[in-house]
Amino acid sequence: MRPARKKRVAMGPFDLHRPTDLNEAISLNAHSGRTDVLSAFIAGGTDMVQLLQENVLQPRRLVSLCGLLDEGIHMDAHELRLGAAATMANVAAHPDVLLHYSLIAEAILNSASPQVRNQATIAGNLLQRTRCPYFRDVGYEVCNKRNPGSGCAAIGGENRWHAILGASESCIAVHASDLAVALVALDASVSLLGPKGQRHVNLGEMYHLPGDTPHIEADLKPGEIITAITVPRYAAGLQCSYIKVRDRASFEFAVVSAAVALDIKGRQIRDARIAVGGVATRPWRLPQVEAKLKAAHLDINALDAAAEAATQGARGQGHNEYKIELMKRAVRRALETAGGFR
Amino acid sequence: MMCDQSKTGSAGQNAVLGPSVQSSCLPPSKGRSGVAEASLLEVVLRINRGDHRLSIDPRATLLDVLREKLNLTGSKKGCGLGQCGACTILMDGNRFKSCLLLAALVERRDIMTIEGLADGDRLHPLQSAFIERDAFQCGYCTSGQIMSGIACIAEGHAGSAEEIRVWMSGNLCRCGAYDNIVAAIQDAAGKKEAGCDGAF
């Protein structure tokens, strides 16, 4: 078992800015999605406070987004729009989400704890940092996410938690968010607001692969914040299942997770959306599995055969080969559940 | 104030944290954060129906302020990272882990701690249930369990033992008093359903 190296010390000092206006907050150039920043944003704070307490992040300035962002949850004929500051708890309890986008509620209710879900914003959940124990323990200097160029302690180290998909020679850390997996399965987009104005990005594409710059996790410019998350109307009303496999029954991150949403008419699968978590450096769609299910007959053999394709391209790192088979089984379980066979 | 080893309240604060950091390379701040150095913030916190005007370090968590500034030591620091739930309090009626909240970001919120539950000698029904059901051993997690349990019942998540276990999973008990904790919550939830009191 990897020994903890860091001794607990206090948070480093920072100036806390509590702007009363969103434009002021953006002008302060806090930068999300990377560790090597002078200024960081704080909203709900459930991950940020942990990162500060463990000295993983040591910004000199913290910019609070409290009270500045939309908390609303609205569904109309085009989309489901979730304000960035909507809490995990409120989104998971919203009648429109429960009825029409149940995959989102399932993913959220499988995350964290009730107290954390009351505090955490959904945008913050999407931007949470990896749980890789080497990243989170600053006693290990070797971490390309924290110290670009220093190496990766997990490669050749303890890596049962780490990625079998999307890894590079620089980083094999897994993205931790369940909600992100569900949203990527549903083709969600994010609205971003920054000093140069507004733009919209597909959520899956917002996340970077580690490549040789694992310290840059998201396509966010200085000052840019997520203002809303939108899910298209065509992703509504699908038959869904979120399966999360973990070392404890609750309040624990995924070892492997699978998000499935099936568009079923009669006994035919018109379309399938599958994403996996706990196994990849960013939320990971499985187009090869989806392709096998498009226009397939809804029967359990078709689902099981399609799940076989889930392992394409997956590669173990020494301690996490078990995830390859486990991922396939989680996908199969989620398909069977969504298909009504469980 | 920030270190687990600190024994004193605000008197020892600067000695523990070291001198204020000069940050003249940063532009003067706007908004309500005061001057450019990392200095104390003036905040007003509403705790157990009373307002408290305090000077705090921006890094201070609500848990630290409760324990070190206000002597409300009923809420405990079990992990300081939001994993154990011993620091659970209610804010605007909902449950939160006070070690994950920066105190400067919860001004004007209605915060209730374990100390705010009883009305003189009249215990909250869940406090009584914890005693009747022997739902604690060392007592360290107990404040957090009770505050969390109150919210669990108010949320409507105490319909069965299984549901309580799921919805109380943010609160750990190293003594393993879980069975009795669940029984206490069930008892109090039942009393609430029977309309015995308006405490929830």
mmCIF file of C-alpha atoms in Angstrom, chain A residues 44 46 52 120 168 197 211 237 241-242 250 275 283 304 306 311 317 319 336:
data_model
loop_
_atom_site.group_PDB
_atom_site.id
_atom_site.type_symbol
_atom_site.label_atom_id
_atom_site.label_comp_id
_atom_site.label_asym_id
_atom_site.label_seq_id
_atom_site.Cartn_x
_atom_site.Cartn_y
_atom_site.Cartn_z
ATOM 1 C CA GLY A 44 -19.854 25.323 -3.666
ATOM 2 C CA THR A 46 -16.660 20.919 -1.677
ATOM 3 C CA LEU A 52 -6.685 23.931 -0.322
ATOM 4 C CA ALA A 120 -21.811 21.227 -4.365
ATOM 5 C CA SER A 168 -0.657 8.765 -21.751
ATOM 6 C CA GLY A 197 -17.643 36.885 -24.212
ATOM 7 C CA GLY A 211 -1.338 13.825 -23.562
ATOM 8 C CA GLY A 237 -37.350 10.271 -22.123
ATOM 9 C CA SER A 241 -29.388 3.098 -16.137
ATOM 10 C CA TYR A 242 -26.345 4.247 -14.206
ATOM 11 C CA SER A 250 -21.908 4.499 -0.683
ATOM 12 C CA ALA A 275 -20.411 6.302 -21.494
ATOM 13 C CA PRO A 283 -15.708 10.780 -19.426
ATOM 14 C CA ASP A 304 -24.617 -8.825 -24.096
ATOM 15 C CA ALA A 306 -22.672 -5.391 -27.823
ATOM 16 C CA THR A 311 -13.063 -3.364 -23.952
ATOM 17 C CA GLN A 317 -1.227 -0.316 -16.024
ATOM 18 C CA HIS A 319 -2.710 -3.099 -10.968
ATOM 19 C CA GLU A 336 -29.767 -5.050 -19.286
#
